Amino acid sequence: MTLYINIDTGTNILSLSLYIYNMLNSIFSYLVLSTFLYFLKYCSILNNKYKYIYIKFILLIVRWSKRRKKKVSILCDA
């Protein structure tokens, strides 16, 4: 019994999964960015009453982006 593997089908499935992964990443990035812009507008309306929350939110986004870059680089290395 011989098993034939179609390489083109495998690469198409891989490219499709990478396309879906990148699409989900871009949607998630858009949601984070829009939330950040809304929060920025909200803080400016409050005249910096809750400045410490704003700073913590920025630090959270910076940490998330660093963690995301590490995950993507590990995925590319594999």
Coordinates of C-alpha atoms in Angstrom, one line a residue:
M1 CA 0.0 0.0 0.0
T2 CA 1.5 3.4 -1.0
L3 CA 0.5 6.7 0.4
Y4 CA 0.7 9.7 -2.0
I5 CA 1.0 13.1 -0.5
N6 CA 0.0 16.1 -2.7
I7 CA 2.5 18.8 -1.7
D8 CA 0.4 21.6 -3.4
T9 CA -2.6 20.8 -1.2
G10 CA -0.4 20.8 2.0
T11 CA 1.1 24.2 1.1
N12 CA -2.4 25.5 0.3
I13 CA -3.7 24.4 3.7
L14 CA -0.6 25.9 5.4
S15 CA -1.0 29.2 3.6
L16 CA -4.7 29.3 4.4
S17 CA -4.1 28.7 8.1
L18 CA -1.4 31.5 8.1
Y19 CA -3.9 33.8 6.3
I20 CA -6.6 33.1 8.9
Y21 CA -4.1 33.6 11.7
N22 CA -2.9 36.9 10.3
M23 CA -6.5 38.0 9.8
L24 CA -7.4 37.3 13.4
N25 CA -4.3 39.1 14.6
S26 CA -5.2 42.2 12.6
I27 CA -8.8 42.1 13.9
F28 CA -7.6 41.8 17.4
S29 CA -5.0 44.6 16.9
Y30 CA -7.8 46.8 15.5
L31 CA -10.0 46.1 18.5
V32 CA -7.1 47.0 20.9
L33 CA -6.3 50.2 19.0
S34 CA -9.9 51.3 18.9
T35 CA -10.3 50.6 22.6
F36 CA -7.2 52.6 23.3
L37 CA -8.4 55.6 21.2
Y38 CA -11.8 55.5 22.9
F39 CA -10.1 55.4 26.3
L40 CA -7.8 58.3 25.3
K41 CA -10.8 60.4 24.3
Y42 CA -12.6 59.4 27.5
C43 CA -9.6 60.5 29.6
S44 CA -9.3 63.8 27.8
I45 CA -13.0 64.4 28.6
L46 CA -12.4 63.7 32.2
N47 CA -9.6 66.3 32.3
N48 CA -7.0 63.7 33.5
K49 CA -9.0 62.8 36.6
Y50 CA -8.0 59.2 36.2
K51 CA -4.5 59.7 34.9
Y52 CA -3.1 56.6 36.7
I53 CA -5.6 54.3 35.0
Y54 CA -4.5 55.8 31.6
I55 CA -0.8 55.2 32.4
K56 CA -1.6 51.6 33.5
F57 CA -3.5 51.0 30.3
I58 CA -0.6 52.2 28.1
L59 CA 1.8 50.0 30.1
L60 CA -0.6 47.0 29.5
I61 CA -0.6 47.7 25.7
V62 CA 3.2 47.9 25.6
R63 CA 3.6 44.6 27.5
W64 CA 1.0 43.0 25.3
S65 CA 2.8 44.1 22.1
K66 CA 6.2 42.8 23.4
R67 CA 4.6 39.5 24.3
R68 CA 2.9 39.3 20.9
K69 CA 6.2 39.9 19.1
K70 CA 7.9 37.1 21.0
K71 CA 5.1 34.7 20.2
V72 CA 5.2 35.6 16.5
S73 CA 9.0 35.2 16.4
I74 CA 8.8 31.8 18.0
L75 CA 6.2 30.8 15.5
C76 CA 8.4 32.0 12.6
D77 CA 11.4 30.1 14.0
A78 CA 9.5 26.9 14.2

